[in-house]
Coordinates of C-alpha atoms (C1' of nucleotides) in Angstrom, one line a residue:
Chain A
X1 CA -28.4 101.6 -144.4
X2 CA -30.1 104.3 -146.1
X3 CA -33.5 102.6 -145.3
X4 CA -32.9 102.3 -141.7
X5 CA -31.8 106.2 -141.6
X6 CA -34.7 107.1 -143.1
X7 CA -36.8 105.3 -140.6
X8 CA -35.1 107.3 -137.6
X9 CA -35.7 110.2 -139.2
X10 CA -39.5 110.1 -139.6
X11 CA -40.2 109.1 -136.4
X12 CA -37.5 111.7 -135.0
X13 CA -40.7 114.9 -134.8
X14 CA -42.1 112.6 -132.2
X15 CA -39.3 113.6 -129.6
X16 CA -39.3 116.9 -127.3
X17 CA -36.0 118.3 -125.5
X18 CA -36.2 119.8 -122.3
X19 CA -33.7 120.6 -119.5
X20 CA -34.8 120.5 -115.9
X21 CA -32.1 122.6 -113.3
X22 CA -31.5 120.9 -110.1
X23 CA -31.0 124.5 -108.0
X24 CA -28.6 124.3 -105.2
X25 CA -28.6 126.8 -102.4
X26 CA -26.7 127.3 -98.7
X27 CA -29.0 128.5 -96.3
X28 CA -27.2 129.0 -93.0
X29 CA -25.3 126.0 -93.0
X30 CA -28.4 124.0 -94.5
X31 CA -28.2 122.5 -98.0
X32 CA -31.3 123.6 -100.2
X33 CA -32.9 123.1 -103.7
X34 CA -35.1 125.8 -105.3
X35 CA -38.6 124.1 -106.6
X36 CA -41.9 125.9 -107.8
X37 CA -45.6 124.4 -107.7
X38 CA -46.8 124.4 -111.0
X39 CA -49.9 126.3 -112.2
X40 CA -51.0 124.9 -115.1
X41 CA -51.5 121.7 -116.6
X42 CA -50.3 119.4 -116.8
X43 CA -50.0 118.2 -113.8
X44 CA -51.1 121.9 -112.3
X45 CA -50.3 122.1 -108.1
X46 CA -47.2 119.6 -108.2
X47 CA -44.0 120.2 -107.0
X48 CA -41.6 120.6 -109.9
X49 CA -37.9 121.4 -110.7
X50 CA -37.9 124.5 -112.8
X51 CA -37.3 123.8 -116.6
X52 CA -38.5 124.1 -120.2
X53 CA -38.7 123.0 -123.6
X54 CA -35.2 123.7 -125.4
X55 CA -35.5 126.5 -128.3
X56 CA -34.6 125.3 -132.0
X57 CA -32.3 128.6 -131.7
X58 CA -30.3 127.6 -128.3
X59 CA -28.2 125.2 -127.1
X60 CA -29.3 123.1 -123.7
X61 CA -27.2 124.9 -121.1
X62 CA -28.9 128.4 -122.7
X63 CA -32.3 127.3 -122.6
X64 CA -31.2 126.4 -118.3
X65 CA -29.6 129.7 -118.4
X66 CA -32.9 131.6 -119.5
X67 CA -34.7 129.7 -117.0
X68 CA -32.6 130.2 -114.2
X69 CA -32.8 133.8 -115.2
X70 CA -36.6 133.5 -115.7
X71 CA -36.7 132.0 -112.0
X72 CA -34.2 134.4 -110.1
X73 CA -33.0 137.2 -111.8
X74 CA -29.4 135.8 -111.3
X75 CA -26.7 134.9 -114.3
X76 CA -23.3 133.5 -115.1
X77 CA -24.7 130.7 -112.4
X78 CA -22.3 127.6 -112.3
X79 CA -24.4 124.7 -114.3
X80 CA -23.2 121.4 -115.5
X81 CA -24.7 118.5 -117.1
X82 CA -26.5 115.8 -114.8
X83 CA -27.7 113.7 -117.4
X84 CA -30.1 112.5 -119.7
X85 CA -33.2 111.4 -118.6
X86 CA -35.0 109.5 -121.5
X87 CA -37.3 106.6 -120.5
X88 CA -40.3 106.1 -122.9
X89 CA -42.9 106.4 -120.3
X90 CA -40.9 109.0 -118.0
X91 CA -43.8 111.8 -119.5
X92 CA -47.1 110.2 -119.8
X93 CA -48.0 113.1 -121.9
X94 CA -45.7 113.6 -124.3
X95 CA -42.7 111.6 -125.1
X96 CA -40.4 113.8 -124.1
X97 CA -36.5 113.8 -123.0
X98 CA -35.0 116.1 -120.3
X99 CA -31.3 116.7 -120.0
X100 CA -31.0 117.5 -116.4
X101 CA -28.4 120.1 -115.0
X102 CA -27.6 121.3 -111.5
X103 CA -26.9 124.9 -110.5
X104 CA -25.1 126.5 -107.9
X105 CA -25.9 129.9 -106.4
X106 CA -25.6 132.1 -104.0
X107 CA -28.2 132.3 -102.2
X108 CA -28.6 135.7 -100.9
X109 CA -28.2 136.9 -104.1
X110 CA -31.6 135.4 -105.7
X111 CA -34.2 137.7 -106.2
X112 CA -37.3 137.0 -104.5
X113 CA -39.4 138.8 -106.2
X114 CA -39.0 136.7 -109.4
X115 CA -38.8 133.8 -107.1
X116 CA -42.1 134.4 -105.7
X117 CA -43.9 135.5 -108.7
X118 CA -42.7 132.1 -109.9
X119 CA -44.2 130.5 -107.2
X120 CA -41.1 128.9 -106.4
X121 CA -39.6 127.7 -102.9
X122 CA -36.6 126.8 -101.1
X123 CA -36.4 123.1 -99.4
X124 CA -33.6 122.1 -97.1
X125 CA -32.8 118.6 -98.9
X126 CA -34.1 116.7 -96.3
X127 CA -37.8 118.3 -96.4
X128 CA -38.6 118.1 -99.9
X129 CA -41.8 117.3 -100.9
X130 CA -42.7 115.0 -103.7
X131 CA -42.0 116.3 -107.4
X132 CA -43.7 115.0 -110.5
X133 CA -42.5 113.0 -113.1
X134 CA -38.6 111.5 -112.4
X135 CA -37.6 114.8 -111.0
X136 CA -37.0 113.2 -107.3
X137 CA -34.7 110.7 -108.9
X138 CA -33.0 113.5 -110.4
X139 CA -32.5 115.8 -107.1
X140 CA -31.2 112.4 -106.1
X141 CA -28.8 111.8 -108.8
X142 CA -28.1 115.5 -108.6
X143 CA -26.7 115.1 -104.7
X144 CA -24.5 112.1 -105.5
X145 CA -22.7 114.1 -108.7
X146 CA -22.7 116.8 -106.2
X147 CA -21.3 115.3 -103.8
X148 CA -18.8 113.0 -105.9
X149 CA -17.6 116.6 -107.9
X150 CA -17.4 118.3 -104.2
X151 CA -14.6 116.1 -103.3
X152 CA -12.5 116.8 -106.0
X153 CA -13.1 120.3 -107.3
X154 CA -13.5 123.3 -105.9
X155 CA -17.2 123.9 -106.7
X156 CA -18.0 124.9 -102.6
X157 CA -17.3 128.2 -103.4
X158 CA -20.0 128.8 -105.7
X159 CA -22.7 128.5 -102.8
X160 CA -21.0 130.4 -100.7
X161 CA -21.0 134.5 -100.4
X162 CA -17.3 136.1 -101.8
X163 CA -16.3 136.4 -98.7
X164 CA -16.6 133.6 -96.0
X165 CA -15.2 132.3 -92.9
X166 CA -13.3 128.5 -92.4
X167 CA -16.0 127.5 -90.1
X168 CA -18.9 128.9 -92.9
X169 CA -16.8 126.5 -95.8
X170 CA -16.5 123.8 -93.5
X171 CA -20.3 123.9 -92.5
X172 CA -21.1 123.5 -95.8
X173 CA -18.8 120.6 -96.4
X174 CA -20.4 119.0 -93.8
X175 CA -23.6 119.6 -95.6
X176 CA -22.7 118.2 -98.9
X177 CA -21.2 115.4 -97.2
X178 CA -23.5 114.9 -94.3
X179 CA -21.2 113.7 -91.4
X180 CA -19.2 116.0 -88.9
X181 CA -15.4 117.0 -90.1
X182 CA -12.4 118.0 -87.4
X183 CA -11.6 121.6 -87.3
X184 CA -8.1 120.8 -87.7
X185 CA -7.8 118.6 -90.6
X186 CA -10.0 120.8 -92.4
X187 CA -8.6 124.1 -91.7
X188 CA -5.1 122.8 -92.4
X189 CA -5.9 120.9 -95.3
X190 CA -7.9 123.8 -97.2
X191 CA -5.3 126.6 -96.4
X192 CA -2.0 124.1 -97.6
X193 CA -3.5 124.6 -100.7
X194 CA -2.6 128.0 -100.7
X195 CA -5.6 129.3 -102.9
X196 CA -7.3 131.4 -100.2
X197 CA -7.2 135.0 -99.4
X198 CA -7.1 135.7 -96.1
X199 CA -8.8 139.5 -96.0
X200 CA -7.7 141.9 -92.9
X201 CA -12.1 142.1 -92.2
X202 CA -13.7 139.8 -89.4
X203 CA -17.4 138.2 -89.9
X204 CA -18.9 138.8 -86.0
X205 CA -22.3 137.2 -86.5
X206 CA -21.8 133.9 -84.9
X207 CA -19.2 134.6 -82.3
X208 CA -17.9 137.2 -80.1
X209 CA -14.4 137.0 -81.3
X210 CA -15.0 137.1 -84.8
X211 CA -13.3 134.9 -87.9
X212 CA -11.5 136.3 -90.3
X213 CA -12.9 136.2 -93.9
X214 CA -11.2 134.5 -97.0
X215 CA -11.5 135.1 -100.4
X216 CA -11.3 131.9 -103.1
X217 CA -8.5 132.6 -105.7
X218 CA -9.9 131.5 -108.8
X219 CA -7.5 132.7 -110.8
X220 CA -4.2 131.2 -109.2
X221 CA -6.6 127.9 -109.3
X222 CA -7.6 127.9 -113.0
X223 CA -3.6 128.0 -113.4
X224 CA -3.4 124.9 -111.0
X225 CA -5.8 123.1 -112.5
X226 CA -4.5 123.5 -116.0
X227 CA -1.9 122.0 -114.8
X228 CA -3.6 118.4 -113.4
X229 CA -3.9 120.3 -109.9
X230 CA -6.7 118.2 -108.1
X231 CA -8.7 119.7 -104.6
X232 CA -9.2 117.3 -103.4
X233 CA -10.9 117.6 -99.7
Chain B
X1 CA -45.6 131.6 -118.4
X2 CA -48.3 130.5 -120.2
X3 CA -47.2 132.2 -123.3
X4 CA -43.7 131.1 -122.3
X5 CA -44.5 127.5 -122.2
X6 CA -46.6 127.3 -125.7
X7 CA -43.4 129.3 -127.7
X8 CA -41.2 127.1 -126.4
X9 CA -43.6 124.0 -127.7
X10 CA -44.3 125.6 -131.1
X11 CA -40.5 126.0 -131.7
X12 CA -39.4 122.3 -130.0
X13 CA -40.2 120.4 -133.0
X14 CA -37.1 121.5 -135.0
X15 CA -35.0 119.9 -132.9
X16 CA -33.5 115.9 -133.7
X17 CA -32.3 113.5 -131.4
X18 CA -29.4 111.4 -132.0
X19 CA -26.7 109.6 -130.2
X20 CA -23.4 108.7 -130.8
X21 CA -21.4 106.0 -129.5
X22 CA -17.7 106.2 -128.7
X23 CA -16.6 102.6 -129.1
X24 CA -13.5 101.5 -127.1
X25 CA -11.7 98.0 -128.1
X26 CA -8.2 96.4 -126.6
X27 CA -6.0 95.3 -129.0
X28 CA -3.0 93.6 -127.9
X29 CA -2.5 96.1 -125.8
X30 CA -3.1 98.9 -128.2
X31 CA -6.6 101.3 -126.9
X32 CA -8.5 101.6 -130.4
X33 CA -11.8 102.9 -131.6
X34 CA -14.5 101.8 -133.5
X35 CA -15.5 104.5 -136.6
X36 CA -17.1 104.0 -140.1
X37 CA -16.9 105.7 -143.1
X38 CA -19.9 107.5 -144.3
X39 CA -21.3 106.1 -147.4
X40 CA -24.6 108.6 -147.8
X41 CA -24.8 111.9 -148.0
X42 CA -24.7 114.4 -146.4
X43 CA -20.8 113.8 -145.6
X44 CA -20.6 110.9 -147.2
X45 CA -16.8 109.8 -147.4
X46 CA -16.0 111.0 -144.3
X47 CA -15.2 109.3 -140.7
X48 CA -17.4 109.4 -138.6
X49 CA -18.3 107.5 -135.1
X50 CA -20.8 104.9 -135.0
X51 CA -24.7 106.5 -133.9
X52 CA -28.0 107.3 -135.4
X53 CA -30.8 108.9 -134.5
X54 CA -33.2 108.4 -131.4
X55 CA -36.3 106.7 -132.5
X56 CA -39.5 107.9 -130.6
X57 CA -40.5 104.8 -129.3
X58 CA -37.0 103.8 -127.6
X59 CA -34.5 105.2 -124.7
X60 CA -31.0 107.0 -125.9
X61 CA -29.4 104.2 -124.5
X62 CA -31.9 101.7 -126.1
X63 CA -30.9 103.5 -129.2
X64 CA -27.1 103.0 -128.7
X65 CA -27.4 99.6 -128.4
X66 CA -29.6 99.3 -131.2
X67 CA -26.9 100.9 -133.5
X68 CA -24.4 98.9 -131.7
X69 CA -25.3 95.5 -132.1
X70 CA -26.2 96.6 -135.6
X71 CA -22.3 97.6 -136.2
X72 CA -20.6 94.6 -134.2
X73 CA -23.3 92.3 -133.5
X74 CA -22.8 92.4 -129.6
X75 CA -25.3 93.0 -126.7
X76 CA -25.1 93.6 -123.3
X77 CA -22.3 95.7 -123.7
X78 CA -20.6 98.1 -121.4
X79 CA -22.3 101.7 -121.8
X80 CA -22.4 105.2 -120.5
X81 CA -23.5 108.6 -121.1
X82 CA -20.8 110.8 -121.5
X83 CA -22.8 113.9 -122.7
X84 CA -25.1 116.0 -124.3
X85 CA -23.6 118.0 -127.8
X86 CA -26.4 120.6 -128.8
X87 CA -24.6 124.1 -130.0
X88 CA -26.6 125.3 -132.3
X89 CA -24.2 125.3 -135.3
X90 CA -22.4 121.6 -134.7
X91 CA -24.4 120.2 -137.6
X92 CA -24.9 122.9 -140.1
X93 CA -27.2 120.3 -142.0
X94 CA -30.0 120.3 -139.2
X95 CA -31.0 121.3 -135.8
X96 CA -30.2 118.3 -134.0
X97 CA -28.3 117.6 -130.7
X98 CA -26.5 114.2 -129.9
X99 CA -26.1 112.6 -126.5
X100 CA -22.5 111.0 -127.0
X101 CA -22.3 107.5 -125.2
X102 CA -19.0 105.9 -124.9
X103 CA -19.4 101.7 -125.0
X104 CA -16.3 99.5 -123.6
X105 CA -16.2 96.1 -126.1
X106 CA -14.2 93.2 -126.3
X107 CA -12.4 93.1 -129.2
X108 CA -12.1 89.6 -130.1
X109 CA -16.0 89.2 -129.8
X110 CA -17.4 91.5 -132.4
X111 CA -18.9 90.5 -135.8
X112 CA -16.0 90.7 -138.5
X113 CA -18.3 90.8 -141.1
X114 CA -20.6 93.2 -140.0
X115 CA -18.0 95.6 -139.2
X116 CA -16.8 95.3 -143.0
X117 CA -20.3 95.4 -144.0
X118 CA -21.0 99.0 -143.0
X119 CA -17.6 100.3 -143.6
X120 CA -16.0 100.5 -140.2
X121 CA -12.7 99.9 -139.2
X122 CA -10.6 100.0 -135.7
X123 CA -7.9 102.9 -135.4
X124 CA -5.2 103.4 -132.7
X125 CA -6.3 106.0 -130.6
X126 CA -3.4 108.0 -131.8
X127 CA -3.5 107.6 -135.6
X128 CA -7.4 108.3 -135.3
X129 CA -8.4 110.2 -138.8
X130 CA -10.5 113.4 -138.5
X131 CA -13.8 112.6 -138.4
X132 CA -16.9 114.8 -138.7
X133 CA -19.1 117.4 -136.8
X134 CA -17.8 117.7 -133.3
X135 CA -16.8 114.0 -133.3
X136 CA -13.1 114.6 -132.5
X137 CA -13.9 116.5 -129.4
X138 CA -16.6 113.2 -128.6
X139 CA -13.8 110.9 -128.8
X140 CA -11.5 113.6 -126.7
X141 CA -14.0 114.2 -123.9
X142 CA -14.4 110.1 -123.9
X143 CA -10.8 109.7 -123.3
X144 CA -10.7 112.0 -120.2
X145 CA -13.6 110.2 -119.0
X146 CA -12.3 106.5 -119.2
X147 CA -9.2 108.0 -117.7
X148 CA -10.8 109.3 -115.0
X149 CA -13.2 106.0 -114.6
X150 CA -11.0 103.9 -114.8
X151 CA -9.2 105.3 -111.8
X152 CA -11.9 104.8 -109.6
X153 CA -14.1 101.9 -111.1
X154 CA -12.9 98.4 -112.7
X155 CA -14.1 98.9 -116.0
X156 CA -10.8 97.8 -117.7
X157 CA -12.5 94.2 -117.2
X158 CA -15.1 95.2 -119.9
X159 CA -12.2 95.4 -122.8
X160 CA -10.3 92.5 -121.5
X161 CA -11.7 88.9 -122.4
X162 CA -13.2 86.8 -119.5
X163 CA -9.9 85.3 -118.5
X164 CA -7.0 87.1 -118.4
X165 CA -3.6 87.5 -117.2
X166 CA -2.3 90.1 -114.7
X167 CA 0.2 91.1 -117.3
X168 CA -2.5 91.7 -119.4
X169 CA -4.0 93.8 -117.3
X170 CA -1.5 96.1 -116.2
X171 CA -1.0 96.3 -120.2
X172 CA -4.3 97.9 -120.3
X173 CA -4.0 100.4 -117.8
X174 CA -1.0 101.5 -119.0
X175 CA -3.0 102.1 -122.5
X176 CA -5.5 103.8 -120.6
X177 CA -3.1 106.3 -118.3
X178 CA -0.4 106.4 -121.1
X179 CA 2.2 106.0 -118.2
X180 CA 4.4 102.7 -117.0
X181 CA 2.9 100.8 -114.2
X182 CA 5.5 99.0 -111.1
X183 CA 5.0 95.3 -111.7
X184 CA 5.1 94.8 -108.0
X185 CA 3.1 97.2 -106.8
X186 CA 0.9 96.7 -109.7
X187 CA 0.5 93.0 -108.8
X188 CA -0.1 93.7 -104.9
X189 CA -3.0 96.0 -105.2
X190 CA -4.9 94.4 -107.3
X191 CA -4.9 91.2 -105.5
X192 CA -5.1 92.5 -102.2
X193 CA -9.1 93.8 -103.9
X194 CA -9.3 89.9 -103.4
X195 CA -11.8 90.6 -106.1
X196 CA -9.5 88.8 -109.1
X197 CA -10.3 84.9 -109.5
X198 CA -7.0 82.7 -110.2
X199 CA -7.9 79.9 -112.7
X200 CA -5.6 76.4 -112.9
X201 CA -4.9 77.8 -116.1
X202 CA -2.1 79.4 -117.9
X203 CA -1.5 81.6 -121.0
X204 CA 1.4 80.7 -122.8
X205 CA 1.2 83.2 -125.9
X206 CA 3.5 85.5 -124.3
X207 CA 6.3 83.8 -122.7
X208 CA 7.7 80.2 -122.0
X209 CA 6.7 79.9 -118.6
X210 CA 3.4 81.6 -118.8
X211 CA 1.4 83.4 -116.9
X212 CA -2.0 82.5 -114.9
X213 CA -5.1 83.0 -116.3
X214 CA -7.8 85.3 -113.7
X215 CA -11.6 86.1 -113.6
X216 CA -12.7 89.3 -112.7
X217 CA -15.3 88.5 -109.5
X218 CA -18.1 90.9 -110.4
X219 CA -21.0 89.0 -108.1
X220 CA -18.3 89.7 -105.2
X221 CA -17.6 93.4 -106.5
X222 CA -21.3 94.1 -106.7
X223 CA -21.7 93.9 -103.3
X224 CA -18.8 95.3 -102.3
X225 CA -19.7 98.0 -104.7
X226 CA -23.1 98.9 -103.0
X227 CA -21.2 99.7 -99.7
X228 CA -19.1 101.9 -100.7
X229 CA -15.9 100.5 -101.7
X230 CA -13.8 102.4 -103.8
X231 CA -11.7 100.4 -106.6
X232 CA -8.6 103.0 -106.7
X233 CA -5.6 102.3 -108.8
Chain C
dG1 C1' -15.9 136.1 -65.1
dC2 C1' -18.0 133.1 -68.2
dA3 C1' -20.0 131.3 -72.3
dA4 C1' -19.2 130.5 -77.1
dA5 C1' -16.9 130.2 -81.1
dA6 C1' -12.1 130.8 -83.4
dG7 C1' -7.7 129.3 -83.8
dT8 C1' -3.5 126.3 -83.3
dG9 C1' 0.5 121.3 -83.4
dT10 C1' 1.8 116.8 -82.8
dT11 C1' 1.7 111.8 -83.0
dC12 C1' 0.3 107.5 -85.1
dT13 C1' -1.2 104.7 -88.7
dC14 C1' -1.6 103.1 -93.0
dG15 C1' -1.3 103.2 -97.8
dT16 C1' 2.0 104.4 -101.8
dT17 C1' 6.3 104.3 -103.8
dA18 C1' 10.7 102.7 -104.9
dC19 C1' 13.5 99.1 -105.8
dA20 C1' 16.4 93.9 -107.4
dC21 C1' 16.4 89.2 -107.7
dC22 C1' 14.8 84.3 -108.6
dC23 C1' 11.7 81.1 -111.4
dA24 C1' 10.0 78.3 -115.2
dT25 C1' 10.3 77.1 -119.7
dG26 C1' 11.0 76.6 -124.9
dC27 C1' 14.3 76.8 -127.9
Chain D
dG1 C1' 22.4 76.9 -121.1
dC2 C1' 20.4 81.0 -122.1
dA3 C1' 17.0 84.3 -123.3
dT4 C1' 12.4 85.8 -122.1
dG5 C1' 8.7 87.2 -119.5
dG6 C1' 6.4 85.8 -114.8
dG7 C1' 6.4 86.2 -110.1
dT8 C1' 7.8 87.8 -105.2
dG9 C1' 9.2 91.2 -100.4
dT10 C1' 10.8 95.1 -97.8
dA11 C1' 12.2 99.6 -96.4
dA12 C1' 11.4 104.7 -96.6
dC13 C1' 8.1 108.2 -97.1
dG14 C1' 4.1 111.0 -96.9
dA15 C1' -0.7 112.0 -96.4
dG16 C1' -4.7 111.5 -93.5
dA17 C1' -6.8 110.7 -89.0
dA18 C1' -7.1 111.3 -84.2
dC19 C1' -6.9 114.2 -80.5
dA20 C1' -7.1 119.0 -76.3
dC21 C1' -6.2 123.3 -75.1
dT22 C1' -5.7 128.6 -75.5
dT23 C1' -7.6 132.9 -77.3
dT24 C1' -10.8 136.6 -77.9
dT25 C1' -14.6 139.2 -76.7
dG26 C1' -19.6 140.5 -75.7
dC27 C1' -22.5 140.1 -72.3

DNA sequence: GCAAAAGTGTTCTCGTTACACCCATGC
DNA sequence: GCATGGGTGTAACGAGAACACTTTTGC
């Protein structure tokens, strides 16, 4: 016993830890993941997911946190673990592990200065280009959590602006779930639930008569859910 | 982001890999858990759940089931990742995060003596003792994850034995959901999955008449599996 | 006045729940 | 023959799916 500890323990310095954010965007109705081309090498002019090395002085959602801050100048950004990724020859260079998470923003709030500077860009899931290493098994991975979690908790809103309209939230349900949804059902279904805030303002940009715009309660929900509540959509 | 990039190297080596390994076993109905006692410092003396450290030339799960047939002797047991524990103060002995896996074993397979060899024993899930680190909340989060698997997936099948009875099986899922199950409607929906195998055979350990012996079809569930079907109870 | 998106109710179907009695057997 | 757990059917209910027309307004 105290042989075989020892053993993991010597050969434990061989091991990195790094997080890799799968960064989720709505883009007029369009689903979209924020990558950046790297610049140095390794593996300098790939595609990548943005990511680093974990700090001995931070925990693995922080070191995503100071990335995605690093990346777009935006914080308190919804992030939950994916999962480990930590096949031997996943890095050829290193042997490294990578606890991926995915993020949700909003996307007009990024700043695009940072994002540029990065050289980072937005792809609309179904245009993205090849990334290095395992990252396109993660964006894949990434969409099914995504859209397994989007059936049953509320986490739409977090792409979304404050305020949006029924048709915006049901566009992007039919983004996330990639097949067409009646206007009916889903209007009826999202307002029984009684956690939106219908505001007395009117979003005119896609139609002459306007739609009203809604506000997510977030705090009546946290009671809900505290209470085995489940959204389920 | 050069200089980013090297200080996040320089600093990565002070961080240690382990996993630990939430160990789920039926016992005549009871749901119980698999933990040793500590017999090395540091800790030593206390509970604590089965795990070790990630060697550099193996996989986290690789690792788990390293330490697992170690413990009980089994392979090819049922495992998951449930998730990644890495706040900086959870072991105040070292700088290490843990990617918690939870395993599903039958009960009446492991290795007797091998369990006794390295101190482990099996506890109730509700007369579990305190055990060490953040090993309490591992075994917490575990529970709200088979809960919520098991709902959606047939993993029960991976604690019963091979053949089993459906009394059994309702047995378990009341374990697992803490609630009482309807006989009837219990019995209806799981056959009409057409996915459980009746055997000529009957268990007679549990009442005069007895009750028939199934298989769980997992070739049949596969596929089903891969085409979407949901296996709600 | 017309094009274009927002908004609104009802019916049907199917799965979930609730519920009570007979069966087989060992003792 | 009786106690014990195994096995069966049906009715009521509720949630989800399907479906078409009216409203508002800028042009």
């Amino acid at each position: 016993m105290i042989l075989e500890i020892e053993r993991t323990y010597s050969k434990q310095d061989k091991i990195l830890v790094a997080t890799d954010c799968i960064v989720f965007g709505l883009d007029q109705g369009i689903l979209k993941l924020l990558v950046f081309k790297r610049r140095i090498d390794p593996l300098a002019g790939q595609w990548s997911l943005i990511g680093s090395f974990v700090d001995a002085d931070e925990s693995v959602p922080d070191a995503a946190r100071r990335v995605l801050y690093q990346f777009t100048g935006l914080e308190n950004i919804f992030l939950e673990e994916l999962r480990t990724y930590s096949n031997i020859e996943r890095d050829p260079g290193a042997r490294c592990i990578s606890i991926a998470q995915y993020a949700l923003i909003r996307i007009e709030d990024y700043n695009k200065e940072l994002v540029e500077k990065h050289g980072a860009k937005w792809f609309g899931i179904d245009e993205l280009p090849n990334l290095l290493l395992d990252h396109n098994q993660m964006v894949f991975d990434a969409l099914n959590r995504l859209r397994l979690k989007a059936r049953r908790k509320p986490i739409g809103f977090e792409l979304l602006p404050e305020k949006f309209t029924i048709p915006q939230l049901q566009l992007l349900y039919e983004a996330i779930h990639l097949r067409k949804l009646d206007d009916r059902n889903f209007r009826k279904k999202l307002l029984s639930f009684g956690l939106l805030i219908k505001l007395d303002e009117k979003d005119r940009t896609t139609s002459k008569k306007g739609a009203f715009l809604y506000k997510f309660d977030f705090e009546k929900y946290k009671v809900l859910e505290e209470s085995g509540f489940d959204f389920v959509i």
